[in-house]
PDB file of C-alpha atoms in Angstrom:
ATOM      1  CA  MET R   1       2.860  24.133   9.050  1.00  0.00           C
ATOM      2  CA  SER R   2       4.556  21.805  11.538  1.00  0.00           C
ATOM      3  CA  TYR R   3       2.739  19.419  13.832  1.00  0.00           C
ATOM      4  CA  ASN R   4       1.195  21.096  16.874  1.00  0.00           C
ATOM      5  CA  PRO R   5      -0.495  18.645  19.306  1.00  0.00           C
ATOM      6  CA  LYS R   6      -2.770  21.416  20.622  1.00  0.00           C
ATOM      7  CA  ILE R   7      -4.481  21.895  17.253  1.00  0.00           C
ATOM      8  CA  HIS R   8      -3.635  18.706  15.333  1.00  0.00           C
ATOM      9  CA  HIS R   9      -5.412  15.680  16.732  1.00  0.00           C
ATOM     10  CA  ARG R  10      -4.133  12.710  14.766  1.00  0.00           C
ATOM     11  CA  ARG R  11      -6.068   9.610  15.533  1.00  0.00           C
ATOM     12  CA  SER R  12      -4.532   6.253  14.761  1.00  0.00           C
ATOM     13  CA  ILE R  13      -6.443   4.107  12.317  1.00  0.00           C
ATOM     14  CA  ARG R  14      -4.753   0.974  13.650  1.00  0.00           C
ATOM     15  CA  LEU R  15      -6.637  -1.554  15.773  1.00  0.00           C
ATOM     16  CA  GLN R  16      -5.886  -0.476  19.328  1.00  0.00           C
ATOM     17  CA  GLY R  17      -3.993  -3.096  21.313  1.00  0.00           C
ATOM     18  CA  TYR R  18      -3.267  -5.305  18.281  1.00  0.00           C
ATOM     19  CA  ASP R  19       0.329  -6.423  17.733  1.00  0.00           C
ATOM     20  CA  TYR R  20       1.093  -5.894  14.043  1.00  0.00           C
ATOM     21  CA  THR R  21       4.183  -8.100  14.326  1.00  0.00           C
ATOM     22  CA  ASN R  22       1.768 -11.045  14.725  1.00  0.00           C
ATOM     23  CA  SER R  23       1.650 -13.574  11.963  1.00  0.00           C
ATOM     24  CA  GLY R  24      -1.447 -13.042   9.897  1.00  0.00           C
ATOM     25  CA  ILE R  25      -2.970 -11.901   6.650  1.00  0.00           C
ATOM     26  CA  TYR R  26      -3.294  -8.175   6.005  1.00  0.00           C
ATOM     27  CA  PHE R  27      -5.048  -6.272   3.224  1.00  0.00           C
ATOM     28  CA  VAL R  28      -3.414  -2.895   2.597  1.00  0.00           C
ATOM     29  CA  THR R  29      -4.192   0.148   0.488  1.00  0.00           C
ATOM     30  CA  ILE R  30      -1.529   2.778  -0.093  1.00  0.00           C
ATOM     31  CA  CYS R  31      -2.475   6.020  -1.872  1.00  0.00           C
ATOM     32  CA  CYS R  32      -0.396   8.485  -3.827  1.00  0.00           C
ATOM     33  CA  TYR R  33       0.127  11.904  -2.355  1.00  0.00           C
ATOM     34  CA  GLN R  34      -2.929  14.029  -3.184  1.00  0.00           C
ATOM     35  CA  ARG R  35      -4.254  11.047  -5.184  1.00  0.00           C
ATOM     36  CA  GLU R  36      -2.042  12.009  -8.112  1.00  0.00           C
ATOM     37  CA  HIS R  37      -2.193   9.601 -11.048  1.00  0.00           C
ATOM     38  CA  LEU R  38       1.409   8.423 -11.107  1.00  0.00           C
ATOM     39  CA  PHE R  39       1.237   4.763 -12.092  1.00  0.00           C
ATOM     40  CA  GLY R  40      -0.722   4.620 -15.328  1.00  0.00           C
ATOM     41  CA  GLU R  41      -4.342   4.721 -16.414  1.00  0.00           C
ATOM     42  CA  ILE R  42      -7.438   2.593 -16.678  1.00  0.00           C
ATOM     43  CA  ASP R  43      -8.261   1.791 -20.284  1.00  0.00           C
ATOM     44  CA  ASN R  44     -11.350  -0.257 -21.065  1.00  0.00           C
ATOM     45  CA  GLY R  45     -11.446  -1.719 -17.555  1.00  0.00           C
ATOM     46  CA  GLU R  46      -7.758  -2.677 -17.571  1.00  0.00           C
ATOM     47  CA  MET R  47      -4.876  -1.030 -15.770  1.00  0.00           C
ATOM     48  CA  LYS R  48      -2.175   0.134 -18.170  1.00  0.00           C
ATOM     49  CA  ILE R  49       0.955   0.570 -16.058  1.00  0.00           C
ATOM     50  CA  ASN R  50       3.460   3.263 -17.040  1.00  0.00           C
ATOM     51  CA  ALA R  51       7.217   3.280 -16.288  1.00  0.00           C
ATOM     52  CA  ILE R  52       6.772   4.582 -12.726  1.00  0.00           C
ATOM     53  CA  GLY R  53       4.044   2.021 -12.134  1.00  0.00           C
ATOM     54  CA  GLN R  54       6.403  -0.715 -13.318  1.00  0.00           C
ATOM     55  CA  ILE R  55       9.016   0.427 -10.789  1.00  0.00           C
ATOM     56  CA  VAL R  56       6.444   0.350  -7.982  1.00  0.00           C
ATOM     57  CA  SER R  57       5.187  -3.061  -9.057  1.00  0.00           C
ATOM     58  CA  ASN R  58       8.725  -4.486  -9.192  1.00  0.00           C
ATOM     59  CA  LEU R  59       9.588  -3.080  -5.765  1.00  0.00           C
ATOM     60  CA  TRP R  60       6.369  -4.513  -4.303  1.00  0.00           C
ATOM     61  CA  GLN R  61       7.363  -7.948  -5.610  1.00  0.00           C
ATOM     62  CA  LYS R  62      10.758  -7.585  -3.878  1.00  0.00           C
ATOM     63  CA  ILE R  63       9.286  -7.103  -0.393  1.00  0.00           C
ATOM     64  CA  PRO R  64       9.956 -10.763   0.573  1.00  0.00           C
ATOM     65  CA  GLN R  65      13.654 -10.259  -0.262  1.00  0.00           C
ATOM     66  CA  HIS R  66      13.833  -7.639   2.499  1.00  0.00           C
ATOM     67  CA  PHE R  67      11.457  -9.432   4.861  1.00  0.00           C
ATOM     68  CA  PRO R  68      11.901 -13.222   4.581  1.00  0.00           C
ATOM     69  CA  ASN R  69       8.881 -13.904   6.799  1.00  0.00           C
ATOM     70  CA  VAL R  70       6.588 -12.108   4.331  1.00  0.00           C
ATOM     71  CA  GLU R  71       4.681 -13.687   1.494  1.00  0.00           C
ATOM     72  CA  LEU R  72       2.734 -11.667  -1.037  1.00  0.00           C
ATOM     73  CA  ASP R  73      -0.690 -12.683  -2.233  1.00  0.00           C
ATOM     74  CA  ARG R  74      -2.842 -10.660  -4.663  1.00  0.00           C
ATOM     75  CA  PHE R  75      -1.780  -7.181  -5.697  1.00  0.00           C
ATOM     76  CA  ILE R  76      -3.140  -4.497  -8.011  1.00  0.00           C
ATOM     77  CA  LEU R  77      -1.647  -1.175  -8.967  1.00  0.00           C
ATOM     78  CA  MET R  78      -4.170   1.514  -9.856  1.00  0.00           C
ATOM     79  CA  PRO R  79      -3.516   5.021 -11.268  1.00  0.00           C
ATOM     80  CA  ASP R  80      -3.328   6.631  -7.809  1.00  0.00           C
ATOM     81  CA  HIS R  81      -3.107   3.781  -5.289  1.00  0.00           C
ATOM     82  CA  LEU R  82      -2.362   0.131  -4.770  1.00  0.00           C
ATOM     83  CA  HIS R  83      -4.031  -2.766  -2.992  1.00  0.00           C
ATOM     84  CA  GLY R  84      -2.147  -5.788  -1.770  1.00  0.00           C
ATOM     85  CA  ILE R  85      -2.467  -8.759   0.511  1.00  0.00           C
ATOM     86  CA  ILE R  86       0.536  -9.394   2.742  1.00  0.00           C
ATOM     87  CA  ILE R  87       0.999 -12.604   4.708  1.00  0.00           C
ATOM     88  CA  ILE R  88       3.340 -12.386   7.697  1.00  0.00           C
ATOM     89  CA  SER R  89       4.546 -15.659   9.196  1.00  0.00           C
ATOM     90  CA  GLU R  90       6.217 -16.225  12.537  1.00  0.00           C
ATOM     91  CA  SER R  91       9.884 -15.349  12.602  1.00  0.00           C
ATOM     92  CA  GLU R  92      12.768 -14.654  14.947  1.00  0.00           C
ATOM     93  CA  GLU R  93      12.788 -11.123  13.538  1.00  0.00           C
ATOM     94  CA  ASN R  94       9.620  -9.292  14.500  1.00  0.00           C
ATOM     95  CA  PHE R  95       9.012  -6.826  11.716  1.00  0.00           C
ATOM     96  CA  SER R  96       5.650  -5.139  11.936  1.00  0.00           C
ATOM     97  CA  LEU R  97       3.310  -4.407   9.066  1.00  0.00           C
ATOM     98  CA  ALA R  98       4.226  -0.732   9.541  1.00  0.00           C
ATOM     99  CA  ASN R  99       7.948  -1.578   9.110  1.00  0.00           C
ATOM    100  CA  ILE R 100       7.197  -3.373   5.852  1.00  0.00           C
ATOM    101  CA  ILE R 101       5.020  -0.589   4.425  1.00  0.00           C
ATOM    102  CA  GLN R 102       7.423   2.160   5.547  1.00  0.00           C
ATOM    103  CA  ASN R 103      10.340   0.354   3.898  1.00  0.00           C
ATOM    104  CA  PHE R 104       8.413  -0.104   0.649  1.00  0.00           C
ATOM    105  CA  LYS R 105       7.259   3.521   0.569  1.00  0.00           C
ATOM    106  CA  SER R 106      10.724   4.838   1.353  1.00  0.00           C
ATOM    107  CA  ILE R 107      12.552   2.761  -1.266  1.00  0.00           C
ATOM    108  CA  SER R 108       9.966   3.440  -3.971  1.00  0.00           C
ATOM    109  CA  SER R 109       9.911   7.184  -3.226  1.00  0.00           C
ATOM    110  CA  ARG R 110      13.684   7.471  -3.456  1.00  0.00           C
ATOM    111  CA  LYS R 111      13.822   5.513  -6.707  1.00  0.00           C
ATOM    112  CA  ILE R 112      10.986   7.475  -8.356  1.00  0.00           C
ATOM    113  CA  ASN R 113      12.420  10.819  -7.229  1.00  0.00           C
ATOM    114  CA  ARG R 114      15.874   9.845  -8.512  1.00  0.00           C
ATOM    115  CA  ILE R 115      14.436   8.961 -11.935  1.00  0.00           C
ATOM    116  CA  ASN R 116      12.343  12.156 -12.043  1.00  0.00           C
ATOM    117  CA  LYS R 117      15.255  14.233 -10.702  1.00  0.00           C
ATOM    118  CA  SER R 118      12.839  15.656  -8.137  1.00  0.00           C
ATOM    119  CA  TYR R 119      14.375  14.827  -4.780  1.00  0.00           C
ATOM    120  CA  GLY R 120      12.231  15.119  -1.663  1.00  0.00           C
ATOM    121  CA  ILE R 121       8.887  15.157  -3.471  1.00  0.00           C
ATOM    122  CA  SER R 122       6.140  13.198  -1.695  1.00  0.00           C
ATOM    123  CA  ILE R 123       5.019  10.153  -3.624  1.00  0.00           C
ATOM    124  CA  TRP R 124       2.767   8.565  -0.994  1.00  0.00           C
ATOM    125  CA  GLN R 125       0.185   9.846   1.437  1.00  0.00           C
ATOM    126  CA  ARG R 126       1.371   9.882   5.035  1.00  0.00           C
ATOM    127  CA  ASN R 127      -0.544   6.817   6.165  1.00  0.00           C
ATOM    128  CA  TYR R 128      -2.031   3.663   4.694  1.00  0.00           C
ATOM    129  CA  TYR R 129      -5.172   1.642   5.199  1.00  0.00           C
ATOM    130  CA  GLU R 130      -4.936  -1.885   6.564  1.00  0.00           C
ATOM    131  CA  ARG R 131      -7.397  -4.572   7.406  1.00  0.00           C
ATOM    132  CA  ILE R 132      -6.700  -7.762   9.315  1.00  0.00           C
ATOM    133  CA  VAL R 133      -8.087 -10.672   7.294  1.00  0.00           C
ATOM    134  CA  LYS R 134      -9.796 -13.057   9.685  1.00  0.00           C
ATOM    135  CA  THR R 135     -11.583 -15.680   7.584  1.00  0.00           C
ATOM    136  CA  GLU R 136     -11.110 -17.627   4.356  1.00  0.00           C
ATOM    137  CA  GLN R 137     -14.284 -16.059   2.961  1.00  0.00           C
ATOM    138  CA  GLU R 138     -12.982 -12.563   3.692  1.00  0.00           C
ATOM    139  CA  LEU R 139      -9.705 -13.457   1.948  1.00  0.00           C
ATOM    140  CA  LYS R 140     -11.637 -14.783  -1.058  1.00  0.00           C
ATOM    141  CA  ASN R 141     -13.731 -11.581  -1.207  1.00  0.00           C
ATOM    142  CA  LEU R 142     -10.627  -9.366  -1.013  1.00  0.00           C
ATOM    143  CA  ARG R 143      -8.916 -11.327  -3.777  1.00  0.00           C
ATOM    144  CA  GLU R 144     -11.974 -10.820  -5.984  1.00  0.00           C
ATOM    145  CA  TYR R 145     -12.065  -7.119  -5.086  1.00  0.00           C
ATOM    146  CA  ILE R 146      -8.414  -6.743  -6.124  1.00  0.00           C
ATOM    147  CA  GLU R 147      -8.889  -8.646  -9.385  1.00  0.00           C
ATOM    148  CA  ASN R 148     -12.003  -6.650 -10.318  1.00  0.00           C
ATOM    149  CA  ASN R 149     -10.758  -3.262  -9.132  1.00  0.00           C
ATOM    150  CA  PRO R 150      -9.727  -1.871 -12.554  1.00  0.00           C
ATOM    151  CA  ALA R 151     -13.091  -2.771 -14.121  1.00  0.00           C
ATOM    152  CA  ASN R 152     -15.007  -1.180 -11.224  1.00  0.00           C
ATOM    153  CA  TRP R 153     -12.765   1.822 -10.620  1.00  0.00           C
ATOM    154  CA  LYS R 154     -14.196   5.304 -10.492  1.00  0.00           C
ATOM    155  CA  ASP R 155     -11.716   8.141 -10.360  1.00  0.00           C
ATOM    156  CA  SER R 156     -12.321   9.994  -7.090  1.00  0.00           C
ATOM    157  CA  ASN R 157     -10.678  13.077  -8.601  1.00  0.00           C
ATOM    158  CA  THR R 158     -13.389  13.461 -11.236  1.00  0.00           C
ATOM    159  CA  GLU R 159     -16.484  12.841  -9.132  1.00  0.00           C
TER     160      GLU R 159
END
């Protein structure tokens, strides 16, 4: 079914009026399409990344090569999603957080589909979650959340 504005009422989850090209620290969560377990599995509280997960992890680490004003902080790949902290600094080129995430999702989808010989298959959910990190304490808490995520993870598909 195609998008029909009369029956589909998409509401943006972005902070209204905020300029996402601003320098800042952003916590993001990107989920696999239909929460499919594509990247590996949790074993004894540790994430065991498979070959597709390794591709995604490598491409995440390459984000600063495409966006020189971006620095990556903590990152964790889970079976069906990822969490990462992205730091955007001031630059002549004003790439938004959405540009960065869209580029990452597009490149990773193409590469995974090429390897799986399954062109056009959705890898990622349509959107992503973001949070603007405002304080050092919040950053510290998010870093701990990322580091502890595999040990605390509950599979939403089995609950």
